[in-house]
mmCIF file of C-alpha atoms in Angstrom:
data_model
loop_
_atom_site.group_PDB
_atom_site.id
_atom_site.type_symbol
_atom_site.label_atom_id
_atom_site.label_comp_id
_atom_site.label_asym_id
_atom_site.label_seq_id
_atom_site.Cartn_x
_atom_site.Cartn_y
_atom_site.Cartn_z
ATOM 1 C CA UNK A 93 0.000 0.000 0.000
ATOM 2 C CA UNK A 94 1.418 3.386 -1.002
ATOM 3 C CA UNK A 95 1.746 6.293 1.430
ATOM 4 C CA UNK A 96 -1.086 8.190 -0.307
ATOM 5 C CA UNK A 97 -3.320 5.090 -0.176
ATOM 6 C CA UNK A 98 -2.660 4.768 3.548
ATOM 7 C CA UNK A 99 -3.638 8.395 4.174
ATOM 8 C CA UNK A 100 -6.825 7.974 2.120
ATOM 9 C CA UNK A 101 -7.612 4.816 4.093
ATOM 10 C CA UNK A 102 -7.101 6.613 7.429
ATOM 11 C CA UNK A 103 -9.376 9.423 6.217
ATOM 12 C CA UNK A 104 -12.111 6.954 5.233
ATOM 13 C CA UNK A 105 -11.802 5.229 8.631
ATOM 14 C CA UNK A 106 -12.024 8.516 10.529
ATOM 15 C CA UNK A 107 -15.019 9.615 8.458
ATOM 16 C CA UNK A 108 -16.773 6.296 9.125
ATOM 17 C CA UNK A 109 -16.105 6.558 12.880
ATOM 18 C CA UNK A 110 -17.549 10.082 12.976
ATOM 19 C CA UNK A 111 -20.746 9.524 11.043
ATOM 20 C CA UNK A 112 -22.988 10.645 13.866
ATOM 21 C CA UNK A 113 -24.309 14.192 14.137
ATOM 22 C CA UNK A 114 -25.634 16.159 17.092
ATOM 23 C CA UNK A 115 -28.473 18.550 16.377
ATOM 24 C CA UNK A 116 -31.158 19.335 18.943
ATOM 25 C CA UNK A 117 -33.170 22.068 17.219
ATOM 26 C CA UNK A 118 -33.401 22.213 13.432
ATOM 27 C CA UNK A 119 -34.969 25.671 13.645
ATOM 28 C CA UNK A 120 -32.355 27.005 16.067
ATOM 29 C CA UNK A 121 -29.179 29.030 15.634
ATOM 30 C CA UNK A 122 -27.007 26.024 14.797
ATOM 31 C CA UNK A 123 -28.695 25.584 11.422
ATOM 32 C CA UNK A 124 -28.273 28.236 8.737
ATOM 33 C CA UNK A 125 -30.850 28.512 5.975
ATOM 34 C CA UNK A 126 -33.167 25.938 7.602
ATOM 35 C CA UNK A 127 -35.912 25.091 5.141
ATOM 36 C CA UNK A 128 -38.736 22.520 5.116
ATOM 37 C CA UNK A 129 -39.326 21.139 1.606
ATOM 38 C CA UNK A 130 -42.653 20.182 0.075
ATOM 39 C CA UNK A 131 -42.032 16.558 -0.953
ATOM 40 C CA UNK A 132 -39.829 13.497 -0.474
ATOM 41 C CA UNK A 133 -39.056 12.932 -4.169
ATOM 42 C CA UNK A 134 -35.282 13.102 -3.681
ATOM 43 C CA UNK A 135 -35.351 10.573 -0.837
ATOM 44 C CA UNK A 136 -37.624 8.162 -2.719
ATOM 45 C CA UNK A 137 -35.511 8.424 -5.880
ATOM 46 C CA UNK A 138 -38.345 9.897 -7.916
ATOM 47 C CA UNK A 139 -36.215 12.974 -8.715
ATOM 48 C CA UNK A 140 -32.403 13.150 -9.006
ATOM 49 C CA UNK A 141 -32.244 16.543 -7.327
ATOM 50 C CA UNK A 142 -34.310 19.079 -5.389
ATOM 51 C CA UNK A 143 -34.847 22.425 -7.156
ATOM 52 C CA UNK A 144 -34.851 25.363 -4.718
ATOM 53 C CA UNK A 145 -35.838 29.027 -4.910
ATOM 54 C CA UNK A 146 -33.286 31.492 -6.287
ATOM 55 C CA UNK A 147 -33.075 33.664 -3.164
ATOM 56 C CA UNK A 148 -32.503 30.663 -0.866
ATOM 57 C CA UNK A 149 -30.080 29.071 -3.313
ATOM 58 C CA UNK A 150 -28.004 32.231 -3.869
ATOM 59 C CA UNK A 151 -27.592 32.956 -0.156
ATOM 60 C CA UNK A 152 -26.863 29.325 0.712
ATOM 61 C CA UNK A 153 -24.292 28.924 -2.071
ATOM 62 C CA UNK A 154 -22.506 32.046 -0.892
ATOM 63 C CA UNK A 155 -22.342 30.698 2.679
ATOM 64 C CA UNK A 156 -21.151 27.254 1.565
ATOM 65 C CA UNK A 157 -18.492 28.745 -0.705
ATOM 66 C CA UNK A 158 -17.160 31.144 1.903
ATOM 67 C CA UNK A 159 -17.124 28.549 4.698
ATOM 68 C CA UNK A 160 -16.358 25.422 2.665
ATOM 69 C CA UNK A 161 -14.268 23.833 5.420
ATOM 70 C CA UNK A 162 -16.456 24.898 8.346
ATOM 71 C CA UNK A 163 -19.980 24.245 7.098
ATOM 72 C CA UNK A 164 -21.831 21.552 5.196
ATOM 73 C CA UNK A 165 -25.233 21.159 3.572
ATOM 74 C CA UNK A 166 -27.526 18.367 4.762
ATOM 75 C CA UNK A 167 -30.839 16.978 3.602
ATOM 76 C CA UNK A 168 -32.818 16.104 6.744
ATOM 77 C CA UNK A 169 -35.394 13.315 6.831
ATOM 78 C CA UNK A 170 -38.068 12.699 9.506
ATOM 79 C CA UNK A 171 -38.131 14.822 12.645
ATOM 80 C CA UNK A 172 -38.474 13.915 16.309
ATOM 81 C CA UNK A 173 -40.677 16.452 18.120
ATOM 82 C CA UNK A 174 -41.196 16.445 21.873
ATOM 83 C CA UNK A 175 -40.040 17.955 25.134
ATOM 84 C CA UNK A 176 -37.411 16.787 27.592
ATOM 85 C CA UNK A 177 -35.241 18.218 30.353
ATOM 86 C CA UNK A 178 -31.765 19.543 29.661
ATOM 87 C CA UNK A 179 -29.835 20.802 32.699
ATOM 88 C CA UNK A 180 -33.085 20.561 34.670
ATOM 89 C CA UNK A 181 -34.849 22.882 32.237
ATOM 90 C CA UNK A 182 -37.730 21.684 30.076
ATOM 91 C CA UNK A 183 -37.037 22.317 26.410
ATOM 92 C CA UNK A 184 -38.607 21.584 23.037
ATOM 93 C CA UNK A 185 -36.819 19.185 20.733
ATOM 94 C CA UNK A 186 -37.251 19.522 16.958
ATOM 95 C CA UNK A 187 -34.465 17.264 15.751
ATOM 96 C CA UNK A 188 -34.097 15.488 12.400
ATOM 97 C CA UNK A 189 -33.621 11.733 12.739
ATOM 98 C CA UNK A 190 -31.623 11.135 9.552
ATOM 99 C CA UNK A 191 -29.207 13.432 7.746
ATOM 100 C CA UNK A 192 -27.867 13.008 4.237
ATOM 101 C CA UNK A 193 -24.773 14.897 3.022
ATOM 102 C CA UNK A 194 -25.732 17.081 0.077
ATOM 103 C CA UNK A 195 -24.333 19.713 -2.235
ATOM 104 C CA UNK A 196 -25.859 22.817 -3.771
ATOM 105 C CA UNK A 197 -25.235 23.573 -7.439
ATOM 106 C CA UNK A 198 -26.249 26.247 -9.912
ATOM 107 C CA UNK A 199 -26.969 24.497 -13.221
ATOM 108 C CA UNK A 200 -28.472 26.388 -16.165
ATOM 109 C CA UNK A 201 -29.635 29.162 -13.815
ATOM 110 C CA UNK A 202 -31.417 26.664 -11.542
ATOM 111 C CA UNK A 203 -30.280 26.101 -7.957
ATOM 112 C CA UNK A 204 -30.558 22.455 -7.021
ATOM 113 C CA UNK A 205 -29.718 20.262 -4.053
ATOM 114 C CA UNK A 206 -28.263 16.825 -4.757
ATOM 115 C CA UNK A 207 -27.635 14.097 -2.185
ATOM 116 C CA UNK A 208 -23.971 13.059 -2.289
ATOM 117 C CA UNK A 209 -24.556 9.895 -0.287
ATOM 118 C CA UNK A 210 -27.598 7.686 0.254
ATOM 119 C CA UNK A 211 -26.170 6.335 3.500
ATOM 120 C CA UNK A 212 -27.886 8.305 6.300
ATOM 121 C CA UNK A 213 -26.055 9.852 9.222
ATOM 122 C CA UNK A 214 -27.856 9.357 12.522
ATOM 123 C CA UNK A 215 -28.597 12.414 14.603
ATOM 124 C CA UNK A 216 -27.692 10.945 17.993
ATOM 125 C CA UNK A 217 -29.337 13.838 19.866
ATOM 126 C CA UNK A 218 -32.730 12.780 18.488
ATOM 127 C CA UNK A 219 -32.183 9.189 19.652
ATOM 128 C CA UNK A 220 -30.677 9.500 23.134
ATOM 129 C CA UNK A 221 -33.866 10.749 24.931
ATOM 130 C CA UNK A 222 -35.902 7.830 23.564
ATOM 131 C CA UNK A 223 -36.682 4.953 25.952
ATOM 132 C CA UNK A 224 -35.598 1.521 24.729
ATOM 133 C CA UNK A 225 -37.918 -1.479 24.956
ATOM 134 C CA UNK A 226 -34.863 -3.586 25.635
ATOM 135 C CA UNK A 227 -32.429 -1.654 27.869
ATOM 136 C CA UNK A 228 -29.598 -3.979 26.839
ATOM 137 C CA UNK A 229 -29.819 -2.845 23.220
ATOM 138 C CA UNK A 230 -27.715 -0.088 21.715
ATOM 139 C CA UNK A 231 -30.163 2.019 19.691
ATOM 140 C CA UNK A 232 -27.539 3.776 17.579
ATOM 141 C CA UNK A 233 -25.810 0.487 16.792
ATOM 142 C CA UNK A 234 -29.105 -1.201 15.882
ATOM 143 C CA UNK A 235 -30.285 1.633 13.652
ATOM 144 C CA UNK A 236 -26.917 1.888 11.905
ATOM 145 C CA UNK A 237 -26.920 -1.838 11.238
ATOM 146 C CA UNK A 238 -30.521 -2.042 10.003
ATOM 147 C CA UNK A 239 -30.849 1.184 8.045
ATOM 148 C CA UNK A 240 -28.047 0.541 5.564
ATOM 149 C CA UNK A 241 -28.392 2.889 2.612
ATOM 150 C CA UNK A 242 -30.402 3.556 -0.513
ATOM 151 C CA UNK A 243 -33.654 5.326 -1.334
ATOM 152 C CA UNK A 244 -36.542 5.277 1.132
ATOM 153 C CA UNK A 245 -39.844 4.626 -0.607
ATOM 154 C CA UNK A 246 -43.180 3.321 0.703
ATOM 155 C CA UNK A 247 -41.837 -0.164 1.479
ATOM 156 C CA UNK A 248 -38.741 1.173 3.254
ATOM 157 C CA UNK A 249 -40.950 3.641 5.156
ATOM 158 C CA UNK A 250 -43.048 0.749 6.508
ATOM 159 C CA UNK A 251 -39.854 -1.070 7.498
ATOM 160 C CA UNK A 252 -38.523 2.056 9.250
ATOM 161 C CA UNK A 253 -41.793 2.413 11.204
ATOM 162 C CA UNK A 254 -41.658 -1.230 12.333
ATOM 163 C CA UNK A 255 -38.009 -0.860 13.301
ATOM 164 C CA UNK A 256 -38.623 2.260 15.416
ATOM 165 C CA UNK A 257 -41.718 0.758 17.046
ATOM 166 C CA UNK A 258 -39.705 -2.307 17.970
ATOM 167 C CA UNK A 259 -36.895 -0.251 19.492
ATOM 168 C CA UNK A 260 -38.597 2.571 21.415
ATOM 169 C CA UNK A 261 -41.376 2.871 23.980
ATOM 170 C CA UNK A 262 -42.003 6.616 23.889
ATOM 171 C CA UNK A 263 -41.866 7.425 20.162
ATOM 172 C CA UNK A 264 -45.141 7.666 18.256
ATOM 173 C CA UNK A 265 -44.639 6.855 14.580
ATOM 174 C CA UNK A 266 -48.239 7.153 13.278
ATOM 175 C CA UNK A 267 -47.207 9.883 10.836
ATOM 176 C CA UNK A 268 -45.042 7.405 8.911
ATOM 177 C CA UNK A 269 -48.181 5.574 7.789
ATOM 178 C CA UNK A 270 -48.759 8.317 5.202
ATOM 179 C CA UNK A 271 -45.214 8.288 3.831
ATOM 180 C CA UNK A 272 -44.019 9.064 1.122
ATOM 181 C CA UNK A 273 -46.571 11.879 1.585
ATOM 182 C CA UNK A 274 -44.965 14.480 3.871
ATOM 183 C CA UNK A 275 -46.139 17.547 5.774
ATOM 184 C CA UNK A 276 -46.015 20.883 4.013
ATOM 185 C CA UNK A 277 -43.830 23.720 5.384
ATOM 186 C CA UNK A 278 -46.874 25.581 6.776
ATOM 187 C CA UNK A 279 -48.055 22.428 8.612
ATOM 188 C CA UNK A 280 -44.622 21.874 10.181
ATOM 189 C CA UNK A 281 -44.531 25.528 11.221
ATOM 190 C CA UNK A 282 -47.881 25.148 13.016
ATOM 191 C CA UNK A 283 -46.690 22.010 14.810
ATOM 192 C CA UNK A 284 -43.413 23.474 16.047
ATOM 193 C CA UNK A 285 -45.067 26.701 17.228
ATOM 194 C CA UNK A 286 -47.998 24.902 18.806
ATOM 195 C CA UNK A 287 -48.170 22.896 22.026
ATOM 196 C CA UNK A 288 -49.839 19.622 20.972
ATOM 197 C CA UNK A 289 -46.611 17.633 20.473
ATOM 198 C CA UNK A 290 -44.812 19.149 23.459
ATOM 199 C CA UNK A 291 -47.383 18.784 26.263
ATOM 200 C CA UNK A 292 -46.206 15.495 27.729
ATOM 201 C CA UNK A 293 -42.616 15.400 28.899
ATOM 202 C CA UNK A 294 -40.488 12.600 27.387
ATOM 203 C CA UNK A 295 -43.200 11.597 24.931
ATOM 204 C CA UNK A 296 -41.933 12.036 21.399
ATOM 205 C CA UNK A 297 -43.534 12.119 17.971
ATOM 206 C CA UNK A 298 -42.001 11.276 14.604
ATOM 207 C CA UNK A 299 -43.004 13.977 12.131
ATOM 208 C CA UNK A 300 -42.958 12.917 8.491
ATOM 209 C CA UNK A 301 -41.234 15.965 7.014
ATOM 210 C CA UNK A 302 -38.137 16.747 4.954
ATOM 211 C CA UNK A 303 -35.787 19.709 5.169
ATOM 212 C CA UNK A 304 -32.462 21.155 4.112
ATOM 213 C CA UNK A 305 -30.041 23.230 6.137
ATOM 214 C CA UNK A 306 -26.407 24.203 6.589
ATOM 215 C CA UNK A 307 -24.705 22.774 9.674
ATOM 216 C CA UNK A 308 -21.320 23.421 11.232
ATOM 217 C CA UNK A 309 -18.849 20.601 10.830
ATOM 218 C CA UNK A 310 -17.358 19.135 14.002
ATOM 219 C CA UNK A 311 -14.389 21.348 14.951
ATOM 220 C CA UNK A 312 -12.013 18.478 15.645
ATOM 221 C CA UNK A 313 -13.403 16.340 12.847
ATOM 222 C CA UNK A 314 -13.266 18.950 10.107
ATOM 223 C CA UNK A 315 -9.639 19.790 10.924
ATOM 224 C CA UNK A 316 -8.531 16.176 10.754
ATOM 225 C CA UNK A 317 -10.514 15.396 7.589
ATOM 226 C CA UNK A 318 -9.277 18.511 5.795
ATOM 227 C CA UNK A 319 -5.684 17.815 6.756
ATOM 228 C CA UNK A 320 -5.853 14.169 5.703
ATOM 229 C CA UNK A 321 -7.439 15.267 2.436
ATOM 230 C CA UNK A 322 -4.601 17.692 1.750
ATOM 231 C CA UNK A 323 -1.939 15.155 2.727
ATOM 232 C CA UNK A 324 -3.355 12.635 0.250
ATOM 233 C CA UNK A 325 -2.681 15.008 -2.659
ATOM 234 C CA UNK A 326 -0.068 13.456 -5.029
ATOM 235 C CA UNK A 327 1.917 16.710 -5.164
ATOM 236 C CA UNK A 328 1.958 17.268 -1.401
ATOM 237 C CA UNK A 329 5.396 16.931 0.200
ATOM 238 C CA UNK A 330 5.208 15.086 3.521
ATOM 239 C CA UNK A 331 7.320 16.018 6.516
ATOM 240 C CA UNK A 332 10.093 13.633 7.523
ATOM 241 C CA UNK A 333 8.341 12.490 10.735
ATOM 242 C CA UNK A 334 5.147 11.685 8.763
ATOM 243 C CA UNK A 335 7.127 9.728 6.201
ATOM 244 C CA UNK A 336 8.762 7.765 8.993
ATOM 245 C CA UNK A 337 5.386 6.997 10.599
ATOM 246 C CA UNK A 338 3.689 5.943 7.363
ATOM 247 C CA UNK A 339 6.532 3.963 5.834
ATOM 248 C CA UNK A 340 7.958 2.485 9.028
ATOM 249 C CA UNK A 341 11.430 3.443 7.815
ATOM 250 C CA UNK A 342 13.183 5.644 10.371
ATOM 251 C CA UNK A 343 16.556 6.923 9.105
ATOM 252 C CA UNK A 344 19.333 6.054 11.524
ATOM 253 C CA UNK A 345 21.618 8.920 12.433
ATOM 254 C CA UNK A 346 25.242 8.771 13.469
ATOM 255 C CA UNK A 347 26.988 10.228 16.468
ATOM 256 C CA UNK A 348 28.397 12.905 14.151
ATOM 257 C CA UNK A 349 24.878 14.206 13.499
ATOM 258 C CA UNK A 350 24.442 15.402 17.067
ATOM 259 C CA UNK A 351 25.038 19.120 17.459
ATOM 260 C CA UNK A 352 25.548 21.327 20.480
ATOM 261 C CA UNK A 353 22.583 21.738 22.792
ATOM 262 C CA UNK A 354 21.564 25.384 23.062
ATOM 263 C CA UNK A 355 19.467 25.456 26.212
ATOM 264 C CA UNK A 356 20.086 28.015 28.985
ATOM 265 C CA UNK A 357 19.234 25.581 31.759
ATOM 266 C CA UNK A 358 20.637 22.638 33.647
ATOM 267 C CA UNK A 359 19.443 19.387 32.041
ATOM 268 C CA UNK A 360 19.763 15.881 33.354
ATOM 269 C CA UNK A 361 21.403 13.201 31.231
ATOM 270 C CA UNK A 362 18.111 11.821 29.874
ATOM 271 C CA UNK A 363 16.874 15.269 28.809
ATOM 272 C CA UNK A 364 20.158 16.119 27.117
ATOM 273 C CA UNK A 365 20.213 12.762 25.319
ATOM 274 C CA UNK A 366 16.672 13.310 24.063
ATOM 275 C CA UNK A 367 17.575 16.715 22.604
ATOM 276 C CA UNK A 368 20.694 15.294 20.957
ATOM 277 C CA UNK A 369 18.595 12.429 19.570
ATOM 278 C CA UNK A 370 16.222 14.986 18.020
ATOM 279 C CA UNK A 371 19.217 16.279 16.015
ATOM 280 C CA UNK A 372 19.838 12.815 14.596
ATOM 281 C CA UNK A 373 16.359 11.348 14.141
ATOM 282 C CA UNK A 374 13.121 12.640 12.610
ATOM 283 C CA UNK A 375 10.883 10.711 14.993
ATOM 284 C CA UNK A 376 11.266 10.368 18.743
ATOM 285 C CA UNK A 377 9.074 9.529 21.691
ATOM 286 C CA UNK A 378 9.545 10.281 25.381
ATOM 287 C CA UNK A 379 7.533 8.396 27.987
ATOM 288 C CA UNK A 380 7.291 9.019 31.700
ATOM 289 C CA UNK A 381 4.801 9.318 34.583
ATOM 290 C CA UNK A 382 3.509 12.734 35.724
ATOM 291 C CA UNK A 383 6.099 14.983 37.372
ATOM 292 C CA UNK A 384 9.155 13.589 35.573
ATOM 293 C CA UNK A 385 9.809 16.737 33.525
ATOM 294 C CA UNK A 386 8.225 15.970 30.150
ATOM 295 C CA UNK A 387 6.769 19.478 29.760
ATOM 296 C CA UNK A 388 10.082 21.067 30.740
ATOM 297 C CA UNK A 389 11.883 18.837 28.229
ATOM 298 C CA UNK A 390 9.484 19.870 25.434
ATOM 299 C CA UNK A 391 10.104 23.523 26.333
ATOM 300 C CA UNK A 392 13.862 22.873 26.267
ATOM 301 C CA UNK A 393 13.555 21.137 22.878
ATOM 302 C CA UNK A 394 11.672 24.182 21.620
ATOM 303 C CA UNK A 395 14.346 26.621 22.787
ATOM 304 C CA UNK A 396 17.075 24.469 21.239
ATOM 305 C CA UNK A 397 15.235 24.406 17.887
ATOM 306 C CA UNK A 398 14.623 28.178 17.938
ATOM 307 C CA UNK A 399 18.315 28.800 18.637
ATOM 308 C CA UNK A 400 19.096 26.751 15.518
ATOM 309 C CA UNK A 401 16.766 28.931 13.421
ATOM 310 C CA UNK A 402 13.832 26.522 13.264
ATOM 311 C CA UNK A 403 10.133 27.096 13.888
ATOM 312 C CA UNK A 404 8.208 24.884 16.299
ATOM 313 C CA UNK A 405 4.610 23.715 16.483
ATOM 314 C CA UNK A 406 3.466 22.267 19.810
ATOM 315 C CA UNK A 407 0.200 20.320 19.640
ATOM 316 C CA UNK A 408 -1.818 18.506 22.280
ATOM 317 C CA UNK A 409 -5.265 17.021 22.873
ATOM 318 C CA UNK A 410 -5.852 19.470 25.713
ATOM 319 C CA UNK A 411 -5.478 23.230 26.043
ATOM 320 C CA UNK A 412 -3.999 22.842 29.541
ATOM 321 C CA UNK A 413 -0.994 20.854 28.290
ATOM 322 C CA UNK A 414 0.126 23.494 25.799
ATOM 323 C CA UNK A 415 -0.559 26.283 28.304
ATOM 324 C CA UNK A 416 1.871 24.634 30.751
ATOM 325 C CA UNK A 417 4.618 24.497 28.109
ATOM 326 C CA UNK A 418 3.927 28.083 27.001
ATOM 327 C CA UNK A 419 4.251 29.223 30.607
ATOM 328 C CA UNK A 420 7.599 27.447 30.970
ATOM 329 C CA UNK A 421 8.871 29.074 27.776
ATOM 330 C CA UNK A 422 7.893 32.524 29.021
ATOM 331 C CA UNK A 423 8.894 32.174 32.683
ATOM 332 C CA UNK A 424 11.621 29.510 32.918
ATOM 333 C CA UNK A 425 13.364 30.375 29.650
ATOM 334 C CA UNK A 426 12.398 34.073 29.417
ATOM 335 C CA UNK A 427 11.443 33.768 25.753
ATOM 336 C CA UNK A 428 11.364 37.363 24.528
ATOM 337 C CA UNK A 429 8.664 36.831 21.890
ATOM 338 C CA UNK A 430 5.755 34.974 23.547
ATOM 339 C CA UNK A 431 4.533 31.870 21.719
ATOM 340 C CA UNK A 432 1.427 32.271 19.567
ATOM 341 C CA UNK A 433 -1.429 30.508 21.363
ATOM 342 C CA UNK A 434 -4.099 29.415 18.899
ATOM 343 C CA UNK A 435 -6.455 28.709 21.824
ATOM 344 C CA UNK A 436 -6.404 32.415 22.706
ATOM 345 C CA UNK A 437 -9.740 34.035 21.748
ATOM 346 C CA UNK A 438 -8.005 37.376 21.150
ATOM 347 C CA UNK A 439 -5.602 35.760 18.685
ATOM 348 C CA UNK A 440 -8.481 34.041 16.885
ATOM 349 C CA UNK A 441 -10.349 37.339 16.587
ATOM 350 C CA UNK A 442 -7.258 39.018 15.121
ATOM 351 C CA UNK A 443 -6.751 36.247 12.574
ATOM 352 C CA UNK A 444 -10.444 36.297 11.629
ATOM 353 C CA UNK A 445 -10.340 40.083 11.129
ATOM 354 C CA UNK A 446 -7.173 39.776 9.051
ATOM 355 C CA UNK A 447 -8.733 37.109 6.814
ATOM 356 C CA UNK A 448 -11.903 39.162 6.387
ATOM 357 C CA UNK A 449 -9.791 42.133 5.275
ATOM 358 C CA UNK A 450 -7.895 39.939 2.807
ATOM 359 C CA UNK A 451 -11.123 38.488 1.403
#
């Protein structure tokens, strides 16, 4: 398997592992351009695409183009309406059950929405409040396994109703009996603004309706997927550590490769050896229990690299870890130019303003 094939495989695996979505209120602030559509022809396969109004299409296309990496268009199928408690406060839930990735195109002066995948993404937020008939079952696992992919016509609608009835105690699915007929936008508006479906706490109703909207991509997910996508480009040069990780071939250095250690601090033998090893090898790992000086060593490695004219990126799963290292660089090593902290809201605002000016 080539390096590019491996990266593409990792991307596909990550995408498959992150196929769930969390959306509590379709008509809330988290959904841009939320729109209920008049039929289910795209989902049944009757039409290859959904034509949309020019004003909605123009504004949505502008948003999707400007925020291509941050936002994504979804076709939403079937909604769970009801009320439940969140942080001890009773709230309405108007969450789509299934989401289909889609794209918006302008073809021959007609804006149209096309589904890019017929494999639905489960909106876990719509499922978690539902009471299982069998507490030992995993609802998300069962639905993922049984739903599969493909168009949903009358026959598949009946199967979906039976599946949901068999899984949940407090979800009324009567509305699915009329599918592929769906509620019109005005009818859905009356339901969501009324009280009929929200009177009884933890009693939910499946509303047979379809919609489209623009959702934010997961912050961690979109970064990883975008980066893996860029790395899989044939013309993209990979860093030496990445090459070593993906190929399993780690170039062996010689004792002559080790240079002087430029760190204005007293280091123990292990710390000094690790810095010297970083001069020889492109890939190193340091392991130790808490309190053994790993953060200080990373700060020392950083200072050594800066003194040799290199730039350094420090990454971690948690904000606290990088904050500790940044503090050591500023206080223990008196770094004159403070490190750029991408977790700093002020820094983010400055970068956003700069990009807006450029655009």
